[in-house]
Short mmCIF file of C-alpha atoms and ligand atoms in Angstrom, two decimals:
data_model
loop_
_atom_site.label_atom_id
_atom_site.label_comp_id
_atom_site.label_asym_id
_atom_site.label_seq_id
_atom_site.Cartn_x
_atom_site.Cartn_y
_atom_site.Cartn_z
CA UNK X 1 -0.07 0.04 -0.02
CA UNK X 2 1.37 3.50 -0.88
CA UNK X 3 1.74 5.82 1.88
CA UNK X 4 -1.27 8.31 2.42
CA UNK X 5 -0.12 11.82 1.30
CA UNK X 6 -0.89 13.19 4.95
CA UNK X 7 1.93 10.71 6.36
CA UNK X 8 4.28 11.94 3.68
CA UNK X 9 3.41 15.43 4.55
CA UNK X 10 3.95 14.75 8.38
CA UNK X 11 7.36 13.26 7.56
CA UNK X 12 8.35 16.03 5.42
CA UNK X 13 7.39 18.68 7.88
CA UNK X 14 9.16 16.71 10.61
CA UNK X 15 12.46 16.34 8.53
CA UNK X 16 12.11 20.18 7.70
CA UNK X 17 11.71 21.10 11.28
CA UNK X 18 15.00 19.10 12.12
CA UNK X 19 16.88 20.71 9.53
CA UNK X 20 15.66 24.27 10.93
CA UNK X 21 16.91 23.06 14.52
CA UNK X 22 20.35 21.85 13.30
CA UNK X 23 20.93 24.94 11.34
CA UNK X 24 19.85 27.19 14.30
CA UNK X 25 22.37 25.06 16.45
CA UNK X 26 25.04 25.58 13.71
CA UNK X 27 24.14 29.21 13.23
CA UNK X 28 23.35 28.55 9.62
CA UNK X 29 20.61 29.82 7.28
CA UNK X 30 18.28 27.02 6.16
CA UNK X 31 17.68 28.72 2.92
CA UNK X 32 21.25 28.01 2.10
CA UNK X 33 20.77 24.24 2.19
CA UNK X 34 19.20 22.12 -0.86
CA UNK X 35 17.17 19.23 0.28
CA UNK X 36 17.28 16.63 -2.31
CA UNK X 37 14.40 13.98 -1.77
CA UNK X 38 15.98 10.68 -2.85
CA UNK X 39 12.96 8.93 -4.58
CA UNK X 40 14.78 5.52 -5.79
CA UNK X 41 12.60 2.50 -5.95
CA UNK X 42 9.56 4.92 -5.40
CA UNK X 43 6.76 5.50 -8.05
CA UNK X 44 6.59 8.53 -10.12
CA UNK X 45 2.92 9.40 -8.17
CA UNK X 46 5.09 9.74 -5.01
CA UNK X 47 7.45 12.37 -6.81
CA UNK X 48 4.15 13.95 -7.82
CA UNK X 49 2.65 14.15 -4.25
CA UNK X 50 6.05 15.33 -2.82
CA UNK X 51 6.15 18.23 -5.66
CA UNK X 52 2.47 19.14 -4.65
CA UNK X 53 4.07 19.54 -1.17
CA UNK X 54 6.63 22.13 -2.50
CA UNK X 55 9.67 19.62 -2.96
CA UNK X 56 11.46 20.53 -6.38
CA UNK X 57 14.75 18.67 -5.90
CA UNK X 58 14.93 14.78 -6.38
CA UNK X 59 17.53 12.21 -6.36
CA UNK X 60 17.86 9.02 -8.23
CA UNK X 61 20.47 6.47 -8.23
CA UNK X 62 19.78 4.22 -11.15
CA UNK X 63 19.53 5.42 -14.86
CA UNK X 64 17.12 2.54 -15.76
CA UNK X 65 14.54 3.72 -12.95
CA UNK X 66 15.42 7.52 -13.23
CA UNK X 67 14.78 7.72 -17.02
CA UNK X 68 11.22 6.58 -17.17
CA UNK X 69 10.36 8.61 -14.33
CA UNK X 70 11.97 11.79 -15.70
CA UNK X 71 9.98 11.14 -18.88
CA UNK X 72 6.73 10.50 -17.15
CA UNK X 73 7.07 13.75 -15.18
CA UNK X 74 8.35 15.79 -17.98
CA UNK X 75 6.67 19.16 -17.70
CA UNK X 76 6.75 19.21 -13.81
CA UNK X 77 9.01 21.88 -12.64
CA UNK X 78 11.56 20.02 -11.02
CA UNK X 79 15.35 19.34 -10.78
CA UNK X 80 16.86 15.79 -10.90
CA UNK X 81 19.99 14.75 -9.19
CA UNK X 82 21.82 11.84 -10.00
CA UNK X 83 23.34 10.41 -6.75
CA UNK X 84 24.26 6.86 -7.68
CA UNK X 85 27.31 5.15 -9.28
CA UNK X 86 27.34 6.00 -12.85
CA UNK X 87 28.56 3.82 -15.83
CA UNK X 88 30.28 5.95 -18.44
CA UNK X 89 28.31 4.57 -21.16
CA UNK X 90 24.98 5.74 -19.39
CA UNK X 91 26.61 9.25 -18.66
CA UNK X 92 25.05 11.04 -21.92
CA UNK X 93 21.78 9.77 -21.37
CA UNK X 94 21.58 10.74 -17.69
CA UNK X 95 22.89 14.13 -18.79
CA UNK X 96 19.55 14.61 -20.72
CA UNK X 97 17.46 14.88 -17.59
CA UNK X 98 19.76 15.34 -14.48
CA UNK X 99 20.74 18.68 -13.79
CA UNK X 100 23.33 17.79 -11.11
CA UNK X 101 25.57 14.87 -10.95
CA UNK X 102 26.78 14.16 -7.50
CA UNK X 103 28.87 11.09 -8.16
CA UNK X 104 31.64 12.02 -10.53
CA UNK X 105 34.68 9.73 -9.55
CA UNK X 106 36.39 8.53 -12.57
CA UNK X 107 38.24 10.05 -15.44
CA UNK X 108 36.28 8.08 -18.06
CA UNK X 109 33.11 9.53 -16.62
CA UNK X 110 34.63 12.99 -16.89
CA UNK X 111 35.32 12.33 -20.45
CA UNK X 112 31.80 10.86 -21.12
CA UNK X 113 30.01 13.85 -19.53
CA UNK X 114 32.25 16.40 -21.06
CA UNK X 115 30.43 18.30 -23.87
CA UNK X 116 30.10 21.57 -25.68
CA UNK X 117 27.02 23.71 -24.85
CA UNK X 118 25.11 23.96 -21.53
CA UNK X 119 27.15 22.93 -18.56
CA UNK X 120 26.21 20.38 -16.11
CA UNK X 121 26.61 20.73 -12.45
CA UNK X 122 28.76 18.12 -10.95
CA UNK X 123 30.00 16.99 -7.51
CA UNK X 124 33.31 15.01 -7.11
CA UNK X 125 32.52 12.07 -4.83
CA UNK X 126 35.00 11.38 -2.11
CA UNK X 127 35.43 8.00 -0.96
CA UNK X 128 35.48 7.77 3.04
CA UNK X 129 35.28 3.93 3.40
CA UNK X 130 38.62 2.91 2.05
CA UNK X 131 36.88 0.14 0.38
CA UNK X 132 37.34 -0.18 -3.28
CA UNK X 133 33.89 -0.32 -5.25
CA UNK X 134 32.11 1.92 -2.77
CA UNK X 135 32.32 4.92 -5.40
CA UNK X 136 34.38 7.83 -4.99
CA UNK X 137 37.86 8.96 -5.33
CA UNK X 138 40.63 8.47 -2.59
CA UNK X 139 41.36 11.41 -0.76
CA UNK X 140 45.08 11.63 -2.20
CA UNK X 141 43.56 11.75 -5.71
CA UNK X 142 41.63 15.06 -4.94
CA UNK X 143 43.90 17.53 -6.60
CA UNK X 144 44.78 15.52 -9.71
CA UNK X 145 41.13 14.64 -10.24
CA UNK X 146 39.82 18.10 -9.59
CA UNK X 147 42.22 19.53 -12.15
CA UNK X 148 40.99 17.09 -14.72
CA UNK X 149 37.38 18.13 -14.10
CA UNK X 150 38.18 21.92 -14.17
CA UNK X 151 39.81 21.40 -17.42
CA UNK X 152 36.88 19.51 -19.07
CA UNK X 153 34.35 21.40 -21.14
CA UNK X 154 30.66 21.56 -20.04
CA UNK X 155 31.17 20.61 -16.36
CA UNK X 156 30.71 22.99 -13.66
CA UNK X 157 32.27 21.81 -10.36
CA UNK X 158 30.12 22.62 -7.39
CA UNK X 159 32.03 20.87 -4.64
CA UNK X 160 32.44 17.56 -2.93
CA UNK X 161 30.02 14.70 -2.29
CA UNK X 162 30.35 11.87 0.21
CA UNK X 163 28.55 9.07 2.15
CA UNK X 164 29.37 8.43 5.68
CA UNK X 165 30.58 4.90 6.04
CA UNK X 166 28.62 2.52 8.07
CA UNK X 167 29.29 2.36 11.63
CA UNK X 168 31.87 5.23 11.38
CA UNK X 169 31.24 8.50 13.51
CA UNK X 170 29.09 10.52 10.84
CA UNK X 171 30.38 13.87 12.25
CA UNK X 172 33.99 12.90 12.09
CA UNK X 173 33.48 11.61 8.55
CA UNK X 174 31.91 14.73 7.49
CA UNK X 175 34.71 16.92 9.14
CA UNK X 176 37.11 15.02 6.59
CA UNK X 177 34.85 16.06 3.73
CA UNK X 178 34.99 19.56 4.91
CA UNK X 179 38.94 19.58 5.26
CA UNK X 180 39.11 18.11 1.80
CA UNK X 181 36.78 20.97 0.69
CA UNK X 182 39.20 23.57 1.85
CA UNK X 183 41.98 21.82 -0.47
CA UNK X 184 39.65 21.77 -3.41
CA UNK X 185 38.80 25.44 -3.01
CA UNK X 186 42.49 26.31 -3.17
CA UNK X 187 42.05 25.02 -6.76
CA UNK X 188 38.67 26.04 -7.40
CA UNK X 189 37.34 28.80 -5.25
CA UNK X 190 33.82 28.57 -6.32
CA UNK X 191 33.49 25.02 -5.40
CA UNK X 192 32.27 25.32 -2.10
CA UNK X 193 29.21 23.11 -1.95
CA UNK X 194 29.00 19.96 0.25
CA UNK X 195 26.69 17.11 -0.63
CA UNK X 196 26.52 14.86 2.51
CA UNK X 197 23.76 13.86 4.99
CA UNK X 198 21.02 11.00 4.51
CA UNK X 199 18.23 10.33 6.64
CA UNK X 200 20.39 8.89 9.53
CA UNK X 201 23.04 11.61 9.63
CA UNK X 202 21.79 14.95 8.09
CA UNK X 203 21.91 16.65 11.34
CA UNK X 204 25.68 16.05 11.60
CA UNK X 205 26.28 16.80 7.99
CA UNK X 206 24.53 20.26 8.72
CA UNK X 207 26.85 20.85 11.56
CA UNK X 208 29.83 20.38 9.38
CA UNK X 209 28.76 22.67 6.68
CA UNK X 210 26.43 20.46 4.11
CA UNK X 211 24.91 22.50 1.55
CA UNK X 212 22.94 19.66 -0.17
CA UNK X 213 21.40 16.98 1.93
CA UNK X 214 20.20 13.74 0.05
CA UNK X 215 17.34 12.36 2.19
CA UNK X 216 15.26 9.22 1.27
CA UNK X 217 13.53 7.16 3.69
CA UNK X 218 13.08 9.76 6.68
CA UNK X 219 10.61 11.56 3.88
CA UNK X 220 9.36 8.89 1.72
CA UNK X 221 9.06 6.15 4.24
CA UNK X 222 10.35 2.74 3.59
CA UNK X 223 11.43 1.96 0.02
CA UNK X 224 9.08 -0.68 -1.68
CA UNK X 225 11.78 -3.07 -2.50
CA UNK X 226 15.43 -3.77 -2.46
CA UNK X 227 16.45 -0.23 -1.41
C1 PLP G 301 19.78 6.09 -1.15
C2 PLP G 301 20.91 7.31 -1.13
C3 PLP G 301 20.44 8.17 -0.21
C4 PLP G 301 19.30 8.47 0.71
O1 PLP G 301 19.40 7.44 1.73
P1 PLP G 301 18.57 7.42 2.95
O2 PLP G 301 19.11 6.66 3.87
O3 PLP G 301 17.11 6.75 2.48
O4 PLP G 301 18.22 8.83 3.25
C5 PLP G 301 21.48 9.22 -0.28
N1 PLP G 301 22.60 9.21 -1.07
C6 PLP G 301 22.88 8.31 -1.92
C7 PLP G 301 24.06 8.17 -2.64
C8 PLP G 301 21.90 7.18 -1.92
O5 PLP G 301 22.05 5.97 -2.74
#
């Protein structure tokens, strides 16, 4: 059974109020934070309900699910954020509907996304887990990789994205991203954005300077399958 819209509205309001509390604690302005509602595994109808409740930024992590949703909802004024691992061969297709790509982590992907014309906004994903295959570049690759992104046509580097590793202290993890961001800004002063914080750790992320939260289940409720 899909959730009743009123439950959705309650969860959305509750997350918004927690965001406001964390901002107050951090002395930050909530309007400087973009909340991306991650709707992976959720039907297009849920995106429509959230849109009706004023949400405009939506996140998806798989091209094969995102593309039909984007097509079905074409005409609604909204911004798609691609937050999952992205294969180079899908990159051009994702670029057609996604305004922001949060998971740039390979040179082949830079090449595949690079194009003349309207730039696409990107975050470089930083791996905090130290485990290969989790997505993200290693900390010691940051400068080299950033130079590569900055030199590519059609990519506008917004900043860094990261996922706090399971079991790690979220606040400490996000502090590492903030430190890496200072190094990035030495090369790219405009690239100040920080995409970090999910349902379980967005408060900590706000305290460490997150500008883009990627929140799924705390707002949508449990994912129907597999997510
Ligand atoms: C699923 C996902 C999220 C949202 O996760 P929740 O725990 O449901 O908030 C955020 N970021 C990425 C990269 C994801 O894949």
